[in-house]
XYZ file of C-alpha atoms in Angstrom:
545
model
C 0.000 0.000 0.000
C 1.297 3.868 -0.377
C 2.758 4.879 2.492
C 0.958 8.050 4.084
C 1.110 11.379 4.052
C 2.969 12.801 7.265
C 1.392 15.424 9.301
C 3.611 17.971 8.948
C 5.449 19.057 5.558
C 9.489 18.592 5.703
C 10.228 22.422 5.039
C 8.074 23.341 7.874
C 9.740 20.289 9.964
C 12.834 21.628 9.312
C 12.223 25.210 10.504
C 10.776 24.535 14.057
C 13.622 21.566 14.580
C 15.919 24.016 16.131
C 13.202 25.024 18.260
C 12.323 22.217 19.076
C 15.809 21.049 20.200
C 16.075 23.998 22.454
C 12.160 23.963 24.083
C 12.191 20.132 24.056
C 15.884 19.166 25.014
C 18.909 20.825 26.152
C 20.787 17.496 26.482
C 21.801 16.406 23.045
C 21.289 20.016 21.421
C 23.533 21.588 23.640
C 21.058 24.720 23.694
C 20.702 27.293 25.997
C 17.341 26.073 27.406
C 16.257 23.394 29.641
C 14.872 20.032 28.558
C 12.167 18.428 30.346
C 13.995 16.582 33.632
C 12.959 12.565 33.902
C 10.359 13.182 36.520
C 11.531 10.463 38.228
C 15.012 11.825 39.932
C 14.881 14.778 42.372
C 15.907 17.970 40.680
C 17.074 21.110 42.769
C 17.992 24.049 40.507
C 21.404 24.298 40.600
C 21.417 28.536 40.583
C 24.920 28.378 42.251
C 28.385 26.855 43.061
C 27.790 23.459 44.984
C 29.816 20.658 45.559
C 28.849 17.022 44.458
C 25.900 15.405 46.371
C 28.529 12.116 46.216
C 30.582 14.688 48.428
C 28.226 15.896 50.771
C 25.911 12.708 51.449
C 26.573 9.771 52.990
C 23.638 7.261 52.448
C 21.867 7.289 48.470
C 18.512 8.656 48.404
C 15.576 6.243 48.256
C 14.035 4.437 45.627
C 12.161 7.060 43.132
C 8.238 6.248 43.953
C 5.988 5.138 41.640
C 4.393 8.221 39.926
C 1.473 9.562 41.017
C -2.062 8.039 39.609
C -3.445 10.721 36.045
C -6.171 12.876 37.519
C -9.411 11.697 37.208
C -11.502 12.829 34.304
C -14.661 11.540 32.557
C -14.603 8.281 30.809
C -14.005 9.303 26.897
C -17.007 7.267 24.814
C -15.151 5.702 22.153
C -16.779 5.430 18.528
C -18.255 1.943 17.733
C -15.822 -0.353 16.360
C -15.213 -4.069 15.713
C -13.415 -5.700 18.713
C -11.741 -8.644 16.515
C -8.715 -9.296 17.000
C -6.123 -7.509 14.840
C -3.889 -8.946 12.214
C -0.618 -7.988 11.500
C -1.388 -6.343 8.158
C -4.507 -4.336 9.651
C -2.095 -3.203 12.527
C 0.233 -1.676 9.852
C -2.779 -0.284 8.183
C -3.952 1.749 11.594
C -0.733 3.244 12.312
C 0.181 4.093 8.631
C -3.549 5.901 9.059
C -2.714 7.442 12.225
C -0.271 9.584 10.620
C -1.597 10.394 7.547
C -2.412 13.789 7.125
C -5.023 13.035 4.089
C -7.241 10.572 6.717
C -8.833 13.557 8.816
C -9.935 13.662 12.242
C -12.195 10.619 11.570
C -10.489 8.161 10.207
C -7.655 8.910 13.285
C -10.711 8.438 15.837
C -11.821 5.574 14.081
C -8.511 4.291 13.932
C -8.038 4.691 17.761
C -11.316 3.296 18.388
C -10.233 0.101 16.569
C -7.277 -0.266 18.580
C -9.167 0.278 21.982
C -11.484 -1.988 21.291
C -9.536 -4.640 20.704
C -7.413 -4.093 23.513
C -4.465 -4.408 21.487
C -2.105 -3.479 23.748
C 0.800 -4.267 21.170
C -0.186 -0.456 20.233
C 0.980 1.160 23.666
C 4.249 1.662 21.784
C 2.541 3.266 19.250
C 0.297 5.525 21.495
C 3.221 6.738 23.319
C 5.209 8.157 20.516
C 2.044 9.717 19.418
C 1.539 11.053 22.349
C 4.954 12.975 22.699
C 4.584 13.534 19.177
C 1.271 15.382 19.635
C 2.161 16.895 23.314
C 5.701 18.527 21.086
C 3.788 19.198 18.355
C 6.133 17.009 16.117
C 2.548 16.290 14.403
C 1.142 19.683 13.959
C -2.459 17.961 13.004
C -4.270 15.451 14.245
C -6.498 14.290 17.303
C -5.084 15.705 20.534
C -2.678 14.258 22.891
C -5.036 13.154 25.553
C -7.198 10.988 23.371
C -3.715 8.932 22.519
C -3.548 9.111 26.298
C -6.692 7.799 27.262
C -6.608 4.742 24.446
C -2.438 4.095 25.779
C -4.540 3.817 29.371
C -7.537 1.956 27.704
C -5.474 -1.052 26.394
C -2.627 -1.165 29.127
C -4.483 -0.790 31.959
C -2.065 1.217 33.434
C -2.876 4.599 35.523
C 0.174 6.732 34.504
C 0.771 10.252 34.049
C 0.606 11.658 30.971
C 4.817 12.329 31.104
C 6.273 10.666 28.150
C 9.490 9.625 30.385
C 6.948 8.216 32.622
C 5.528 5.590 29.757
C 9.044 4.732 28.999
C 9.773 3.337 32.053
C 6.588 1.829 32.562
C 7.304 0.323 28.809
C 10.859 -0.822 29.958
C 9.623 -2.854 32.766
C 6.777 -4.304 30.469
C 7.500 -7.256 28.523
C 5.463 -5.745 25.880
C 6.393 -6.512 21.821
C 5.058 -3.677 19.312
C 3.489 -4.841 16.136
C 5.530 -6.092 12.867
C 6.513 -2.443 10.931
C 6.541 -0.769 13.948
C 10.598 0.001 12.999
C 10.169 1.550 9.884
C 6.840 3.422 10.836
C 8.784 4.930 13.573
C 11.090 5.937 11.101
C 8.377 7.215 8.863
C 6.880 9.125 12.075
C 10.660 10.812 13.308
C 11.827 11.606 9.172
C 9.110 14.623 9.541
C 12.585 15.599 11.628
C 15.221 14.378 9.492
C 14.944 12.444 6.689
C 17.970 10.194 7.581
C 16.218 9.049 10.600
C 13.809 7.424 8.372
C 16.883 5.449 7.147
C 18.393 4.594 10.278
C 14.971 2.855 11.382
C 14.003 0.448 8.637
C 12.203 -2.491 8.837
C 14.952 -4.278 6.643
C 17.387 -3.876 9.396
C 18.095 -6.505 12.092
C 17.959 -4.879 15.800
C 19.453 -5.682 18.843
C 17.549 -3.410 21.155
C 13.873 -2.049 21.759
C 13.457 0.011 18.926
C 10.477 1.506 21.282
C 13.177 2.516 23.470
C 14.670 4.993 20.756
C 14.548 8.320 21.507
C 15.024 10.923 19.697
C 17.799 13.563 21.312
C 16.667 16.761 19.742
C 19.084 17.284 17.208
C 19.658 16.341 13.265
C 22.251 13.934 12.219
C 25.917 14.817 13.255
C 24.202 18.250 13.993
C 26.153 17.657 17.184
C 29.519 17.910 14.683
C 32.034 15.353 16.043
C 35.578 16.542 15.213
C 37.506 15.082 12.634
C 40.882 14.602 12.891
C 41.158 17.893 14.348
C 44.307 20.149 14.692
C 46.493 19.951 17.581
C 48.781 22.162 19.548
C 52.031 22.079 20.996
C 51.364 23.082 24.592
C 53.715 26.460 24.324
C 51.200 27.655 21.883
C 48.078 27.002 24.247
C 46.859 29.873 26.094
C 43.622 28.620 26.775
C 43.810 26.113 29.693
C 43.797 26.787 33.067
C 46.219 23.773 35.388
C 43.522 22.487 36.855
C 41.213 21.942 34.185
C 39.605 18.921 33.068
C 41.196 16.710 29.977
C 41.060 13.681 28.442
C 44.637 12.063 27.908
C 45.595 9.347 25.316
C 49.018 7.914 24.851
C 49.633 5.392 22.328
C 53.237 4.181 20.741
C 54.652 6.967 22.515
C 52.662 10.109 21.275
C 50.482 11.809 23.788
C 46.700 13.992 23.095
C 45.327 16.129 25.212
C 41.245 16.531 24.786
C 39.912 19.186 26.840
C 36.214 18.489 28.232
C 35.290 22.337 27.423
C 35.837 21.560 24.185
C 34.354 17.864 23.950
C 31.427 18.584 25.379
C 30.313 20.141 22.602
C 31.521 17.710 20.285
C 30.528 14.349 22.244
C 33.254 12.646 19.335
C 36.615 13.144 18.232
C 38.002 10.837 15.124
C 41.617 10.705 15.536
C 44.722 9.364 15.216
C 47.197 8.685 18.189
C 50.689 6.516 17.298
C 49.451 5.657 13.886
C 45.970 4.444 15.176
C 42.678 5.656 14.230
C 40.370 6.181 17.033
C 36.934 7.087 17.930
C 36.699 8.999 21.418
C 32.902 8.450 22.077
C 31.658 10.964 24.572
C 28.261 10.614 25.851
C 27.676 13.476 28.070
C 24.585 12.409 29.717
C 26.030 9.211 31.024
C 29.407 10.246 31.956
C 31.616 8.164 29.864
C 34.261 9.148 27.138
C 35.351 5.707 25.917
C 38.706 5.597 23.204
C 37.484 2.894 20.851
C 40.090 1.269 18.188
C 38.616 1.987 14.903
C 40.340 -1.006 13.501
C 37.395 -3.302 14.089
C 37.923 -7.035 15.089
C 36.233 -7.682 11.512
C 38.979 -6.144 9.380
C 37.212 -3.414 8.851
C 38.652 0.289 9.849
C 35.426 2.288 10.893
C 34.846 6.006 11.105
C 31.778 7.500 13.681
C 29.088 9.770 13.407
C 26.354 11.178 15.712
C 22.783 9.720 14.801
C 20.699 12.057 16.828
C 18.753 9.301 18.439
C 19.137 8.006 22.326
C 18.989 4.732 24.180
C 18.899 4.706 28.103
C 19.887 8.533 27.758
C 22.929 6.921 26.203
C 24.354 8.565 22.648
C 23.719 6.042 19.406
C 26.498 6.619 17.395
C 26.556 5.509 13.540
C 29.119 3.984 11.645
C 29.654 5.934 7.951
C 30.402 2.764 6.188
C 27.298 0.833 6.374
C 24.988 3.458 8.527
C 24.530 0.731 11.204
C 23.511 2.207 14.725
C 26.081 1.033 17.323
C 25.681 1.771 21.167
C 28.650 4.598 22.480
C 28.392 2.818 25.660
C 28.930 -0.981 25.042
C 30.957 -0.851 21.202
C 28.085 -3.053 19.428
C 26.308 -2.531 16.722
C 22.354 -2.639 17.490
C 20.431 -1.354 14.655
C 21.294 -2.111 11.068
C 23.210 -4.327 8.790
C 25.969 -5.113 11.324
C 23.848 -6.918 13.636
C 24.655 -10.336 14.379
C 28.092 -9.651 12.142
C 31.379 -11.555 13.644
C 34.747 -11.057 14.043
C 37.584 -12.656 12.600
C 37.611 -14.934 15.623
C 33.740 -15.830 15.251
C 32.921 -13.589 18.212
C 30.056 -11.136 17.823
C 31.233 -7.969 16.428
C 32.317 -5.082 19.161
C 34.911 -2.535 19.307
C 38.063 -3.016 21.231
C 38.640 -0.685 24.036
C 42.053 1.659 24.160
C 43.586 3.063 26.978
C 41.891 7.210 28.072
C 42.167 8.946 31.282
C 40.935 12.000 32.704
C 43.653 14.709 34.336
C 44.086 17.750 34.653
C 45.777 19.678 32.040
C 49.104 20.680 34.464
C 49.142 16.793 35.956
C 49.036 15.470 32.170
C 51.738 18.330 31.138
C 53.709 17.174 33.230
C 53.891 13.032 32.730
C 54.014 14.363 29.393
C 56.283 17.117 28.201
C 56.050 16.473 24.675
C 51.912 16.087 24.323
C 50.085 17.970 21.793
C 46.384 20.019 22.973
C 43.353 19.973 20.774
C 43.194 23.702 19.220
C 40.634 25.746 20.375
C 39.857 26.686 16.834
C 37.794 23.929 15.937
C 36.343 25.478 12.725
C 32.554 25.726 15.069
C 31.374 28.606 16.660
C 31.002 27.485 20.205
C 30.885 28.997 23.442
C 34.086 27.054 24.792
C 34.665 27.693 28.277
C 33.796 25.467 31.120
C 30.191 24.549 31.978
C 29.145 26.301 28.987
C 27.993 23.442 27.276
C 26.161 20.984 30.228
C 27.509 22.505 33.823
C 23.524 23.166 34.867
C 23.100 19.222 33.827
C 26.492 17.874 35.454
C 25.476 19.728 38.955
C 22.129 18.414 39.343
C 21.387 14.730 40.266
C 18.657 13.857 37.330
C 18.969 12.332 34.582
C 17.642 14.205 31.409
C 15.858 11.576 29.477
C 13.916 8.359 31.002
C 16.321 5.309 32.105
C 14.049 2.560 33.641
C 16.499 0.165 34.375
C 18.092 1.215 37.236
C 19.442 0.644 40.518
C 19.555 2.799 44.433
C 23.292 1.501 45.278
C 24.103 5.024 44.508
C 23.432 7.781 43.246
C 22.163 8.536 39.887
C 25.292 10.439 38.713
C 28.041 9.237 41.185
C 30.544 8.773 38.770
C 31.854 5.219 38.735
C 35.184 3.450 36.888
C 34.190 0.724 34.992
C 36.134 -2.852 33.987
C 35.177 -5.161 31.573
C 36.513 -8.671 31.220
C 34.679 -11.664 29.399
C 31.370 -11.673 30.402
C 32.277 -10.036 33.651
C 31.792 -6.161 34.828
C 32.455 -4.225 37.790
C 32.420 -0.592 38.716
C 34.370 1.038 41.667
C 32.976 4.539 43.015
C 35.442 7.327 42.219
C 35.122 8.493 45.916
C 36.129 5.612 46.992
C 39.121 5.291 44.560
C 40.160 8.959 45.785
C 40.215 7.866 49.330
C 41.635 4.632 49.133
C 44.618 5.908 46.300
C 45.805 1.793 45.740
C 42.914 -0.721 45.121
C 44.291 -4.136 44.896
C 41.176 -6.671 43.723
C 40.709 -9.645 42.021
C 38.643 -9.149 39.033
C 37.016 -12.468 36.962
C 39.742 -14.314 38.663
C 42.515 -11.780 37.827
C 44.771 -9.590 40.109
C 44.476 -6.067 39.173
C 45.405 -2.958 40.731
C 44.066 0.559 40.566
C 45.426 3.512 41.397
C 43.943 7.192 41.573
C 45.692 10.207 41.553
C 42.628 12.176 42.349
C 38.921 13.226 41.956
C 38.658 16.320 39.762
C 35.767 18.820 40.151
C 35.261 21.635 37.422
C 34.145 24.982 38.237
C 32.517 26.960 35.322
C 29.774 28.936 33.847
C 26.693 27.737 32.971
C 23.545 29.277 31.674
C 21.847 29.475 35.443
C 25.194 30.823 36.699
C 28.014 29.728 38.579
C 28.270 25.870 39.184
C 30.683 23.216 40.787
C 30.006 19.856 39.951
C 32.429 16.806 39.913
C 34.056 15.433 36.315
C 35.686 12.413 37.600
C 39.045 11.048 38.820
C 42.580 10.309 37.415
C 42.221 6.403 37.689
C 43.963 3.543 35.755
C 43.922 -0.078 35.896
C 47.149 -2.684 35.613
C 47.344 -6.069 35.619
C 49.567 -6.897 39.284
C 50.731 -10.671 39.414
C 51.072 -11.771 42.977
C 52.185 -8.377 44.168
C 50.050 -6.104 46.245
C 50.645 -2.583 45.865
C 50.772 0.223 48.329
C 50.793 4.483 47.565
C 54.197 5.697 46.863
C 56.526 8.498 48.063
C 55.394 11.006 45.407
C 52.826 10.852 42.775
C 52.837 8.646 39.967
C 54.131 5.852 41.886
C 53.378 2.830 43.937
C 55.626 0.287 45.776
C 55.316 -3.232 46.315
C 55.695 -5.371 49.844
C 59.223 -4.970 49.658
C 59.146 -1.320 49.313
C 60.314 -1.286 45.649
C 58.889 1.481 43.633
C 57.118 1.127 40.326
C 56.536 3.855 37.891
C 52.742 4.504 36.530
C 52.613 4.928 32.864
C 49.919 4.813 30.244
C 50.986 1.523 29.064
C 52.019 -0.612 32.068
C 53.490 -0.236 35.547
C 57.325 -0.887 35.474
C 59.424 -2.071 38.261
C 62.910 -1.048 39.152
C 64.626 -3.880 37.086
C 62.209 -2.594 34.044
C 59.367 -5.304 34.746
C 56.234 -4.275 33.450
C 52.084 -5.252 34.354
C 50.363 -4.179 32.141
C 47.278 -1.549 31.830
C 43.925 -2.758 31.827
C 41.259 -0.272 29.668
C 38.650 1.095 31.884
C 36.369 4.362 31.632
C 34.490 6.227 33.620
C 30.592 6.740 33.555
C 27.697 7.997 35.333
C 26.329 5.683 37.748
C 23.084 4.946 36.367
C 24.922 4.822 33.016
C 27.053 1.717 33.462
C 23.855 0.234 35.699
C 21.614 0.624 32.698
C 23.927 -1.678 30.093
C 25.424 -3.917 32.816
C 22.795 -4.378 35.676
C 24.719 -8.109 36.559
C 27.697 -5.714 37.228
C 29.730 -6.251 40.583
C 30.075 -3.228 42.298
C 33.224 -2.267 45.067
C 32.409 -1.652 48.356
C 35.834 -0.468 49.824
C 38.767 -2.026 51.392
C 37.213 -0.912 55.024
């Protein structure tokens, strides 16, 4: 059958998009005004300097409550209908109808009513993206946003609020399946947007995820512009940086980057090279992590990263420009697209190997490094790049900015964690308790490992409500450590062993006095309910004490 007419024409789509990203979402747009909070965290404006609520409190807050019953109104009469149950090629039929703007009022009603009747609750799905879609005015026409509301109720049961993020959790707890085409009419629905999204979310494509999980972030394709291989300094022409602030630091075959987070947070991705290999550093600034992926995929295949514009688990889908495959930032898979269920050389499901990245501060990486190179502040982007400009008001409060139902009260939302991956296995350590404890030695899927933290590190900036303090962090790395146990050192950048000998921390390994080496395990660090969300069988540490 033709496919429908949308509800609102492209030109006009494209016009209000920018609006939309800044009324609708601060979080991916990077805009200057507030996106709706998840209603589910416990947002205090954040109107002035404040230190970290992992700093101040000692206990996590409770679980978030179950959302308040939807006031009651009067019963909406439904038109008559045939209750049957409905096939998969009818289904396809009523949402193709429910946005088409040549159907009418109607037809949409009559649509509904078909779907309430039934009690196909395969539509909720459905129903909630028309619901935002309506509530956002994404569809400038059609039946309005409570009557999507009342049938979502109708078939589901369910007595939730009206809140989009509050349907999305309720969805992610469901074990609810929407009908067949429900990928590519999503796609249909969000290309009113962007037409590319429409290619991104095809029915041809395998998926590895909830596509009814797929949000969209409030901006156009690689409208948040990741860098490519951008130009670097030599750090006696940078008069930007402050000591203490904030940067990224990759070493590789002996050549050293520097990637302030001023500048990356505008960016969320920088395609580079470091020692003669290309890398993707994948920064998804609503979770917390900035991950250094090998571009060199285990397939044979050298890759090269966009930014899709879509969300999962307020986690960044990034897209791969060789195929167009969505992969998730957070766990190096591809999950929508023609790269699912791909292997490896090795027959292993396809995922990105991790490298090596660690957050310092610019003086503390200086100096390990002498000879490092800065990213330039003259990106080619007009950007507002000084600290907090870019997210401070969303890194000093404790919500998240889009719904995440999967979660878990062992800390905070936002308590940034360091997270290790081996085999199957996953664990995070608190960064507060890496600061205080300095020397971590664990066993980790049956291996000896050692981590050591220089230090938490806090940025103090600007953002658009004012002055804010909120924490970025900690200087953390992991090493492989044999049979030793390791102890602080004498002076930073070193640890000694039970016999007092002192090893050196580098990038690559820890060395030993007679030049052994143990080498570095790659880790990153994320938001709390970030790493929680992708790895809820995750161990977590509890401290030494």
């Amino acid at each position: 059958m033709p496919r429908p007419h949308l509800l609102m024409p492209r030109a006009f789509a494209r016009m209000i998009v920018a609006v939309l990203a800044v009324v609708v979402v601060l979080a991916a747009a990077c805009t200057d005004d507030e996106a709706e909070p998840d209603p589910g965290g416990t947002a205090t404006p954040a109107t002035q300097a404040q230190p970290s609520p992992t700093a101040e409190a000692t206990t996590p807050p409770a679980a978030t409550p179950t959302p308040s019953p939807s006031p009651t109104r009067t019963p909406r009469v439904w038109p008559e209908a045939s209750s049957a149950p409905i096939g998969d090629a009818e289904a396809l039929e009523l949402m193709d109808t429910l946005i088409d703007i040549e159907a009418g009022e109607e037809a949409w009603r009559l649509a509904l009513a078909r779907v309430v009747h039934a009690g196909d609750n395969r539509f909720a799905a459905v129903l909630i993206e028309l619901l935002w879609a309506r509530d956002t005015r994404i569809l400038r026409e059609g039946l309005d946003y409570l009557e999507y509301y009342d049938a979502l109720k109708a078939i589901t049961g369910a007595d939730v609020s009206p809140n989009r993020h509050y349907w999305i959790r309720w969805y992610g707890e469901s074990s609810l399946e929407p009908p067949p085409g429900f990928t590519g009419w999503k796609g249909r629905l969000l290309s009113i947007i962007d037409e590319q999204f429409g290619e991104f979310l095809s029915d041809e494509h395998a998926s590895a995820i909830r596509v009814e999980e797929i949000l969209w972030g409030g901006v156009l394709v690689d409208s948040i512009p990741p860098l490519e291989f951008p130009d670097m300094l030599d750090p006696e022409d940078v008069d930007y940086l402050e000591p203490d602030e904030a940067v990224f630091g990759i070493a590789i075959n002996g050549e050293a980057h520097a990637y302030p987070l001023r500048i990356l947070d505008w960016h969320e991705m920088a395609n580079i090279e470091v020692g003669g290999v290309p890398i993707s550093l994948a920064y998804c600034t609503l979770c917390g992590a900035a991950i250094a992926y090998d571009d060199r995929g285990p397939d044979g295949v050298t890759y090269n990263f966009g930014t899709s514009g879509f969300l999962y688990r307020s986690n960044k889908l990034m897209y791969d420009r060789n195929t167009r495959t969505l992969w998730n930032q957070f766990t190096g898979e591809p999950v929508l697209g023609e790269l699912v269920g791909k292997l490896d050389l090795e027959g292993n499901p396809l995922r990105l190997n991790l490298l090596p990245v660690v957050l310092s501060t610019y003086s503390d990486w200086l100096a390990r490094h002498p000879d490092t190179t800065v990213l330039d502040i003259n990106t080619g982007y007009a950007r507002l790049y000084h600290p907090g400009a870019a997210y401070g008001h969303y890194f000093s409060e404790p919500d998240t900015m889009f719904p995440v139902w999967l979660r878990s009260d062992d800390l905070y939302l936002k308590q940034y964690v360091y997270g290790l991956r081996m085999g199957g296995a996953r664990k995070a350590y608190p960064v507060d308790v890496l600061a205080e404890e300095r020397v971590v030695n664990d066993v980790f899927n049956d291996q000896p490992i050692v981590l050591v933290t220089e230090q938490a590190i806090d940025t103090f900036g600007i953002s658009r409500v004012g002055p804010v303090l909120y924490p970025s962090g900690g200087e953390v790395r992991a090493f492989e450590r044999g049979e030793r146990r390791f102890y602080p050192g004498p002076e930073d950048g070193t640890v000694v062993d039970a016999t007092g000998a002192e090893w050196t921390v580098t990038e690559d390994a820890l060395v030993g006095p007679n030049g052994e080496r143990l080498g570095r395990i790659s880790g990153h660090l994320a938001f709390w309910f970030g790493w929680y969300a992708f790895f809820p069988e995750t161990e977590l540490y509890a401290g030494s004490r």
